[in-house]
Short mmCIF file of C-alpha atoms in Angstrom, two decimals:
data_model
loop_
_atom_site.label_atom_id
_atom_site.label_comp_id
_atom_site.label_asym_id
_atom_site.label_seq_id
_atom_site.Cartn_x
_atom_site.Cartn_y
_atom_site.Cartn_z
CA UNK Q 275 8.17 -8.40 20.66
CA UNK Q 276 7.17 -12.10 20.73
CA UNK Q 277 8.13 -14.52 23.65
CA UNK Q 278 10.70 -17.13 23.44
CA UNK Q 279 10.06 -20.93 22.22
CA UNK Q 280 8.46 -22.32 25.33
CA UNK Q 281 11.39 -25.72 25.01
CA UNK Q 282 14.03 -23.42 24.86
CA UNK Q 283 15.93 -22.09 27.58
CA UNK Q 284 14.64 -18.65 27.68
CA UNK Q 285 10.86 -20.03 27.24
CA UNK Q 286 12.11 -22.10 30.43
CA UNK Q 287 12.99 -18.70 32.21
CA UNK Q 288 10.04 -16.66 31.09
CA UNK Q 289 7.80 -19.13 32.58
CA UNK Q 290 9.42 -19.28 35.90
CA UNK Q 291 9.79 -15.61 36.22
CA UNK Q 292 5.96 -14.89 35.29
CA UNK Q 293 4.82 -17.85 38.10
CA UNK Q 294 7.51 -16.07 40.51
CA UNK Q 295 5.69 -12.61 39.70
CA UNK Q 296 2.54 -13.93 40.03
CA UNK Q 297 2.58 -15.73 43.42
CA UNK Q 298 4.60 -12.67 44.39
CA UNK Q 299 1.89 -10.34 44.12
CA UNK Q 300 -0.75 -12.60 45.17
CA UNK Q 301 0.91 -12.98 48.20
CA UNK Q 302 1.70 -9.50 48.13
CA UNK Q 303 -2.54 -8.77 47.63
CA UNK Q 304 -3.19 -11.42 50.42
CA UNK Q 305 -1.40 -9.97 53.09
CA UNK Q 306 -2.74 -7.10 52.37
CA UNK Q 307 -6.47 -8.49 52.55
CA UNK Q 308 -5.26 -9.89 56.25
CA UNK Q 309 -3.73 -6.45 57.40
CA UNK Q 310 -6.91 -5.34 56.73
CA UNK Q 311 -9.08 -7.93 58.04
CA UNK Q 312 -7.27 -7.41 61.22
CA UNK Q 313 -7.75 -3.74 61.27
CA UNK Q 314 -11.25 -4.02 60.53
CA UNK Q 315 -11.67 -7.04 63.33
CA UNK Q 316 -9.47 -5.78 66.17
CA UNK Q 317 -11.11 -4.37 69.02
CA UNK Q 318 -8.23 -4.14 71.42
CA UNK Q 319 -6.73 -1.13 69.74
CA UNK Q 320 -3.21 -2.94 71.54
CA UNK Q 321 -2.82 -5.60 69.54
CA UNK Q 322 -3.88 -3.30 65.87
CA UNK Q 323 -0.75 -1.86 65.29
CA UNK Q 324 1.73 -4.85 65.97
CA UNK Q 325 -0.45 -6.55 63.55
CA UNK Q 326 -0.44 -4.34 61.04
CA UNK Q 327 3.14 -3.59 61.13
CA UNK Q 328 4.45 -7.27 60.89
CA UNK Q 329 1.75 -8.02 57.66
CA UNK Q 330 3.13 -5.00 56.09
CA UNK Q 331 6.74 -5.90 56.44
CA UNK Q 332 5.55 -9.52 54.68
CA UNK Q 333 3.53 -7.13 52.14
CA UNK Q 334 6.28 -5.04 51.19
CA UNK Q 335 8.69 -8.20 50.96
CA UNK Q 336 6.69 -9.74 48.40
CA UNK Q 337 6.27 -6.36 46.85
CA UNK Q 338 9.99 -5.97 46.80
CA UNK Q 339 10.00 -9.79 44.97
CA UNK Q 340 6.95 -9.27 42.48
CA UNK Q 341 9.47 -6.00 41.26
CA UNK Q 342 12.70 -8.30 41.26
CA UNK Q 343 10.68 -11.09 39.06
CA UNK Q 344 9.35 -8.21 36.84
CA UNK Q 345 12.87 -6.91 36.10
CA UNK Q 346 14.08 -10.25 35.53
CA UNK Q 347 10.84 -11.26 33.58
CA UNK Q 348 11.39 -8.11 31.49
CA UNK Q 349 15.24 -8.54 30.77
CA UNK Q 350 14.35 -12.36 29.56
CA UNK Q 351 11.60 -11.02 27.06
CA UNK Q 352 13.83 -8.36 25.64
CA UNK Q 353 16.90 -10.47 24.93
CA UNK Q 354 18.95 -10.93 27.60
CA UNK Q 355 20.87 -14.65 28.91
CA UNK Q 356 18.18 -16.82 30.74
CA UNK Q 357 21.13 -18.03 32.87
CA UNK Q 358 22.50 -15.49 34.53
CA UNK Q 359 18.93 -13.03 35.12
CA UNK Q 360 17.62 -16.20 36.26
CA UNK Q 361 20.67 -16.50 38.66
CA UNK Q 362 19.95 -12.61 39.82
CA UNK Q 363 16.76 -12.97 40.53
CA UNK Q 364 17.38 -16.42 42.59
CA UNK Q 365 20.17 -14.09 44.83
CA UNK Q 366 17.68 -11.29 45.27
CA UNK Q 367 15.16 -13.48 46.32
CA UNK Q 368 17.51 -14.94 48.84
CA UNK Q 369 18.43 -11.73 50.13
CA UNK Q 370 14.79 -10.83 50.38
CA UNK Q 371 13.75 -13.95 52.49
CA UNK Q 372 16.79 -13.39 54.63
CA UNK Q 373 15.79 -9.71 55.71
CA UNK Q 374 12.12 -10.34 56.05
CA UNK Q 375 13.05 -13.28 58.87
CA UNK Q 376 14.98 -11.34 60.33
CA UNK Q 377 12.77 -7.83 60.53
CA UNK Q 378 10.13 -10.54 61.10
CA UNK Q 379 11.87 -11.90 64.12
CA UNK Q 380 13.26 -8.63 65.64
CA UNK Q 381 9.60 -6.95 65.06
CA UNK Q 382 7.91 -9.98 67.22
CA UNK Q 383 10.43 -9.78 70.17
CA UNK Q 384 10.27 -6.11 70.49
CA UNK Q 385 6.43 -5.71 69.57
CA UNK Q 386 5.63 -8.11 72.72
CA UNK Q 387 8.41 -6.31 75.03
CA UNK Q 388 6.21 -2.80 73.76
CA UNK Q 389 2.91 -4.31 74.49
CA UNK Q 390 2.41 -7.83 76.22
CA UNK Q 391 -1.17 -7.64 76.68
CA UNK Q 392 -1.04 -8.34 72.45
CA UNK Q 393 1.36 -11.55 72.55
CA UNK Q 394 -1.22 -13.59 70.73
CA UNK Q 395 -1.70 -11.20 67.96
CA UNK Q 396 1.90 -10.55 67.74
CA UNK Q 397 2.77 -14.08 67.06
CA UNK Q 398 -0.43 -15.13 64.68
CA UNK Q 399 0.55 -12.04 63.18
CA UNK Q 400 4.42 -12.62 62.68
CA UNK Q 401 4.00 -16.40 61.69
CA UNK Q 402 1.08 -15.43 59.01
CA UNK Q 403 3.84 -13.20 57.39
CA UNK Q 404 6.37 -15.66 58.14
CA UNK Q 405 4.58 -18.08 55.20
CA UNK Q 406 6.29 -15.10 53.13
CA UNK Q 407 9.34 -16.01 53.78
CA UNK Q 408 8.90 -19.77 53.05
CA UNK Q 409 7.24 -18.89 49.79
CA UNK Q 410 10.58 -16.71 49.21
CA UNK Q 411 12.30 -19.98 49.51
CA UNK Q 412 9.88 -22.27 47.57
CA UNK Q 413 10.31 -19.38 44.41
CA UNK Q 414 13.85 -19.43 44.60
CA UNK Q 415 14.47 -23.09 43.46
#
């Protein structure tokens, strides 16, 4: 199997969907590095799992994207219309950004209504994850 022209539309596509894949799991792998930094640094066993939960939902986002740019990536390199995978893969990622805000948003209001003493950690935590979802929008274009 050899990859497209790189001037030609396809060559075009393959090269977005690999940097799309890549940043996706990167961001995917760095979230995970700061879920575990803040299990490894939290001493207030309060503001641990509030934490962990809102990284992971940013984690499993961009885990959820990296898969979507695979598929794409790997529909592209067999064969298929640059165009409309292209098109896919812009809608999923769009529907992915749209859920994570909103699970990312829901899980800050009712982590600090669970456990207020953790506000501060709720919020760093929900805005670090939040850069998810602005990097959902950045790959999209």
């Amino acid at each position: 199997m050899t990859l497209p022209d790189p001037a030609s539309p396809a060559g075009r596509a393959v090269r977005a969907l690999r940097t799309t894949l890549q940043v996706s799991a990167g961001a995917c792998v760095a979230l995970g590095i700061m879920g575990l930094a803040v299990a490894l640094l939290t001493e207030d066993t309060s503001a641990l799992w509030p934490g962990a939960t809102l990284l992971g939902a940013g984690q499993l986002a961009m885990l959820v994207a990296a898969a979507v740019a695979a598929l794409g990536l790997r529909a592209v390199v067999r064969g298929a219309e640059p165009r409309p995978v292209t098109t896919r893969v812009r809608g999923h990622l769009a529907t992915v950004r749209t859920v994570l805000a909103v699970v990312l948003a829901l899980g800050v209001v009712a982590w600090i209504l669970v456990r207020p003493s953790a506000v501060v950690a709720i919020v760093a935590s929900g805005l670090v994850s939040a850069q998810a979802a602005v990097l959902l929008h950045l790959l999209k274009r």
